[in-house]
Coordinates of C-alpha atoms in Angstrom, one line a residue:
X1 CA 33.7 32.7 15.2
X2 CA 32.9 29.3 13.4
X3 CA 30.1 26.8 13.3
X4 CA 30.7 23.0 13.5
X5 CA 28.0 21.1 11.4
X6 CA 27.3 18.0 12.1
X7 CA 27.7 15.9 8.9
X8 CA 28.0 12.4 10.6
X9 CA 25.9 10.4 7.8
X10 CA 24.5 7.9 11.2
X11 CA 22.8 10.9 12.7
X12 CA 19.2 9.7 12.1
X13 CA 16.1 11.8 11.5
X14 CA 12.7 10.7 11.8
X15 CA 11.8 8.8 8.5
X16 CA 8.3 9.4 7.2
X17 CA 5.5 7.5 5.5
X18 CA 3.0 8.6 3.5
X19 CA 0.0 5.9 3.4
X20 CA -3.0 6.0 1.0
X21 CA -6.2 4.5 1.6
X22 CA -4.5 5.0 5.1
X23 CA -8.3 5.5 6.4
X24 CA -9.5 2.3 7.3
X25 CA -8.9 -1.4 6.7
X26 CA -5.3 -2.2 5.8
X27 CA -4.2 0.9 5.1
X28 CA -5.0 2.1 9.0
X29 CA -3.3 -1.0 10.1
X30 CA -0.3 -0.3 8.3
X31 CA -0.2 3.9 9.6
X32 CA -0.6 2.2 13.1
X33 CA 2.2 -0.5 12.8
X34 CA 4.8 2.3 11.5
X35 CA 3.5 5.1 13.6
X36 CA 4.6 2.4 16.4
X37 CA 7.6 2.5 15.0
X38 CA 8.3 5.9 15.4
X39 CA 7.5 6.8 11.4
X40 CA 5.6 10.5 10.6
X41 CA 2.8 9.3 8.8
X42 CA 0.9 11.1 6.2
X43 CA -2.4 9.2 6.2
X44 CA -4.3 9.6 2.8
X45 CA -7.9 9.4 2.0
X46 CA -10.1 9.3 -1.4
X47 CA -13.7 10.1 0.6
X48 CA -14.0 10.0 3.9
X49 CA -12.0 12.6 5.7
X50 CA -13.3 11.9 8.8
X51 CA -12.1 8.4 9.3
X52 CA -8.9 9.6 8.3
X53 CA -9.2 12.2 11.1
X54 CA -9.6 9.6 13.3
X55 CA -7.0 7.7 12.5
X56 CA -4.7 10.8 12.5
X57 CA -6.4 11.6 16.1
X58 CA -5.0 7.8 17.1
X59 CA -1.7 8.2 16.2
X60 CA -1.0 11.7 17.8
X61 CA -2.9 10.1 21.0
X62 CA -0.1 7.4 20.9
X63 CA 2.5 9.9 21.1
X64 CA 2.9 9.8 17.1
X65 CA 2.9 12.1 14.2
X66 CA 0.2 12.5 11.8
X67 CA -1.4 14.5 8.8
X68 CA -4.5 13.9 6.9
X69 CA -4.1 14.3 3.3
X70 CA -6.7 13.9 0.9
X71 CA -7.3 13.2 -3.3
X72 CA -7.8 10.7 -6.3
X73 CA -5.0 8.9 -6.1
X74 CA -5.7 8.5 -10.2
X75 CA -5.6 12.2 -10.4
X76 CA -1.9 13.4 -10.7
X77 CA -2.0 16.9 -10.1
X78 CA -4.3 16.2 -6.4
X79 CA -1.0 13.6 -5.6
X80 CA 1.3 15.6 -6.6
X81 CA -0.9 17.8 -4.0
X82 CA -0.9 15.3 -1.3
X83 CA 3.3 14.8 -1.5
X84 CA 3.7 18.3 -1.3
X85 CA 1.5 18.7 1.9
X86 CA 3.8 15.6 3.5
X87 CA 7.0 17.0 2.6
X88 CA 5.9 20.2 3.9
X89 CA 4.9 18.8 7.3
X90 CA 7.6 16.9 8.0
X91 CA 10.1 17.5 5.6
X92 CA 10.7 14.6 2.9
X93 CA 9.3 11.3 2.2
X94 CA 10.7 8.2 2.8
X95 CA 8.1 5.2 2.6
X96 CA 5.3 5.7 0.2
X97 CA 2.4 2.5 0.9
X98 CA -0.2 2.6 -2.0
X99 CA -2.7 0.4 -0.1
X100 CA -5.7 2.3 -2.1
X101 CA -7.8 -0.2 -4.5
X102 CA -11.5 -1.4 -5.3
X103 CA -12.3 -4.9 -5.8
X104 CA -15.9 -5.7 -7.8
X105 CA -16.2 -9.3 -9.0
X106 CA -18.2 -10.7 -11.4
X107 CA -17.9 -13.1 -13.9
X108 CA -15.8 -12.0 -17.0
X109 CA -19.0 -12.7 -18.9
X110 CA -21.3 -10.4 -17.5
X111 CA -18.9 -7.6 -15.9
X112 CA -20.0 -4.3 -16.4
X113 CA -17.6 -2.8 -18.4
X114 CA -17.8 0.9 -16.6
X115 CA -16.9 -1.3 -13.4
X116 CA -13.8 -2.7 -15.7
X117 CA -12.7 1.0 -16.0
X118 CA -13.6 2.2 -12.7
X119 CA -12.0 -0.7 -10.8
X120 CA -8.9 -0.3 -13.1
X121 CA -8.7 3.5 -13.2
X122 CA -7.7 3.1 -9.2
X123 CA -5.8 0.1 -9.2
X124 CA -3.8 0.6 -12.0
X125 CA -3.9 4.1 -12.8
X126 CA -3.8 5.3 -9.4
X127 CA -1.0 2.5 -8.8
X128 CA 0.6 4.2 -11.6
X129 CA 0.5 7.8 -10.2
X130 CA 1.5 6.8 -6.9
X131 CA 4.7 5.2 -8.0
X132 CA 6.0 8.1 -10.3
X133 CA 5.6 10.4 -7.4
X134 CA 7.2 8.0 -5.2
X135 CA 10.2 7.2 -7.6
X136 CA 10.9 11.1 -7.8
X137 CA 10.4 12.3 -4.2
X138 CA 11.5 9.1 -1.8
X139 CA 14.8 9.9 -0.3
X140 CA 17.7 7.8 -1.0
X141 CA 17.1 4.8 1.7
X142 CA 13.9 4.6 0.9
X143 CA 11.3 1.8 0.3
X144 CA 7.9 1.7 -2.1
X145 CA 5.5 -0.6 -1.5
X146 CA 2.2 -1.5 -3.4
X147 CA -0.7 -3.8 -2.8
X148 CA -1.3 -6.8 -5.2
X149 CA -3.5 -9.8 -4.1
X150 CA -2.9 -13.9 -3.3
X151 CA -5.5 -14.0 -6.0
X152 CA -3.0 -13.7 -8.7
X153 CA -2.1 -17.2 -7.8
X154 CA -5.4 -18.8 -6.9
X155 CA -7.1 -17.7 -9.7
X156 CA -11.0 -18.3 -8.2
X157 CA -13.9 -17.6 -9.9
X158 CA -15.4 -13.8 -10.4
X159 CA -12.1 -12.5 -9.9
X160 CA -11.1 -12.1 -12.9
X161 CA -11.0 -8.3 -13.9
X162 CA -9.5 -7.4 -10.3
X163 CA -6.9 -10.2 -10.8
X164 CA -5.9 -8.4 -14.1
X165 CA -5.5 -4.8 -12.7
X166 CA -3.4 -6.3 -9.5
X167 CA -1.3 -8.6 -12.3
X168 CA -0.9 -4.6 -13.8
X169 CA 0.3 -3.4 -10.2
X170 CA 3.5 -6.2 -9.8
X171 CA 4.8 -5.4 -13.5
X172 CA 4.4 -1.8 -12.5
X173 CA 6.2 -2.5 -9.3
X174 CA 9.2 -4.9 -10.4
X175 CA 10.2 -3.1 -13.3
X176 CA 10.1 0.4 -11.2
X177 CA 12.4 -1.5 -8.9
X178 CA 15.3 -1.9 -11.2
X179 CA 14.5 1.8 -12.7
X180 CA 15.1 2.7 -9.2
X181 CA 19.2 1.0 -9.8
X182 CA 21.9 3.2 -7.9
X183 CA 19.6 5.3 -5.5
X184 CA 19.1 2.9 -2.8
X185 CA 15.3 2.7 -3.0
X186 CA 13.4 -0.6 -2.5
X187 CA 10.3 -1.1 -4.5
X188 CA 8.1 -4.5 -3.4
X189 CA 4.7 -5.6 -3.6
X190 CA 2.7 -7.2 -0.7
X191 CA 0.0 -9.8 -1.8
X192 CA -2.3 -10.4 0.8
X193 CA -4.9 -13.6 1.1
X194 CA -7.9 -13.6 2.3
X195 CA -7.8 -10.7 5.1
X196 CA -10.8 -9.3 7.3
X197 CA -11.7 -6.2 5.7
X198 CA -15.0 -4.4 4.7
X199 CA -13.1 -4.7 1.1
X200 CA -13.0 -8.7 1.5
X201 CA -15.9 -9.2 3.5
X202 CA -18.4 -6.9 1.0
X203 CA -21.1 -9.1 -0.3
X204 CA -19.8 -12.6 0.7
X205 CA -22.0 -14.7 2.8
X206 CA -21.1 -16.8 5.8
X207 CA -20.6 -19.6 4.1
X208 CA -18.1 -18.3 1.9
X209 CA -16.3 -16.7 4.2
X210 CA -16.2 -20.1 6.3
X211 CA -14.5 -22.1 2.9
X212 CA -12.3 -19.0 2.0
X213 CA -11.3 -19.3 6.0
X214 CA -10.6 -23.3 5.9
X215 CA -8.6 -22.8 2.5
X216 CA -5.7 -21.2 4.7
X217 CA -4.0 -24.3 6.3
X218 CA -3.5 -21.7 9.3
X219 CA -7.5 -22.2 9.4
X220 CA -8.5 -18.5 9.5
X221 CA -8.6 -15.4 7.6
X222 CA -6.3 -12.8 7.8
X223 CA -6.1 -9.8 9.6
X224 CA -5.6 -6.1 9.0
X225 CA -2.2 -6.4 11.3
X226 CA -1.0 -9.2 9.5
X227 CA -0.4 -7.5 6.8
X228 CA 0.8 -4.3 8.1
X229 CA 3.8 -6.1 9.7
X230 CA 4.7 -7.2 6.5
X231 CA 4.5 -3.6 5.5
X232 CA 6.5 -2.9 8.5
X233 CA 9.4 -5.4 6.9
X234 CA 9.7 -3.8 3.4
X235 CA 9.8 -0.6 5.4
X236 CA 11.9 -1.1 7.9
X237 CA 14.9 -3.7 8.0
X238 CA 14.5 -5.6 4.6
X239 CA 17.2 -3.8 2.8
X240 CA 17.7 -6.6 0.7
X241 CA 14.6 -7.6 -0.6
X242 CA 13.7 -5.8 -3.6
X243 CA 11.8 -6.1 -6.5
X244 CA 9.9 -9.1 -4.8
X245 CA 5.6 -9.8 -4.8
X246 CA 5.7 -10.6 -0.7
X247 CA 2.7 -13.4 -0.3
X248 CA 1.4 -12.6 3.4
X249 CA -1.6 -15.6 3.0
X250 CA -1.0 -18.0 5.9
X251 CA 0.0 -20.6 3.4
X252 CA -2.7 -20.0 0.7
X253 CA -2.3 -22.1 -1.9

């Protein structure tokens, strides 16, 4: 008696996503837009299990897959953690979206330098971690994406220390992309503008949001899903853009 495997390289499996900072803001935006798209998504969180519970609850309720997974994403050993408990839920790893970060502004002048090293221990640091994980588990086919800012660009005021650990996260990303020759990964970075998020919105007043608003020539801020379907691009379809810093801005100068 004999067995016929099926080794048609088209046969397609459910691809799957693991999404940090997946909890809220962006991050949920983006586990919603590819859970739409039929992606298993490990949803990560730093501190706040039970948003990411909810968010995990949405998905499933939509018909999707979900896991919560938690950890620093500085920390290697609780990452290394967190892939582990995706690949053993749904078998490998496909898209990895590091949309974790802080952002504390302040004038380079009068920065508090244990800010400077707590701001860049997650953005760059964790950026770091994230990618090396990624680059040795994502599947052949596979797309890494990390979060850099409009900011890089515009160079406004008080921005300066944040600026420097997203300028950190595109040279991580573009040179991980050509490391990344021959195995048919793509590693991008999306660079949002100003976007409607507790992140952005954090200690700005009305009148600030109003000018940061008007600075778009689309007239308004950004949302959450804006930016997810640009995550949704990388991950999906754009199997020729690589090694690229995506500006998702509305025009942003």
């Amino acid at each position: 008696m004999s067995t016929t495997i099926d080794t048609d390289p088209t046969a397609q499996t459910q691809r799957v996503a693991l999404v940090t900072g997946g909890s809220g803001g962006i991050g949920r935006a983006v586990v919603e837009r590819l859970a739409a798209d039929g992606i298993a998504v490990g949803v990560h969180y730093a501190g706040n299990k039970a948003k990411a519970a909810e968010t995990v609850a949405a998905v499933i309720g939509n018909g999707g897959r979900a896991i919560a997974v938690g950890g620093d994403v500085a920390d290697e050993q609780a990452m290394s953690a967190a892939f582990d408990a995706v690949e053993a839920e749904f078998g490998g790893i496909d898209i990895v979206v590091n949309t974790a970060g802080i952002m504390i502004l302040s004038p380079i002048s009068t920065l508090n330098l244990d800010d400077l090293d707590r701001m860049h221990r997650t953005n760059v640091r964790g950026t770091f971690v994230v990618s090396q994980q990624a680059a040795r588990r994502v599947r052949n086919g596979g797309a890494i994406i990390n979060f850099s800012t409009s900011v890089t660009r515009t160079q406004f005021p008080t921005y300066g220390a944040y600026v420097a650990s997203k300028a950190a996260v595109e040279s991580i990303t573009l040179i991980l992309a050509r490391e990344l020759r021959g195995k048919d990964i793509t590693v991008n970075a999306v660079a949002p503008g100003p976007t409607a998020t507790a992140l952005f919105l954090d200690g700005k007043d009305e009148a600030t949001i109003a000018t940061l608003s008007k600075a778009v020539p689309l007239e308004r801020l950004g949302q959450p899903d804006d930016i997810a379907e640009t995550v949704a691009f990388l991950a999906g379809p754009a199997r020729w853009v690589n090694g690229q810093v995506i500006f998702t801005n509305g025009g942003l100068a």
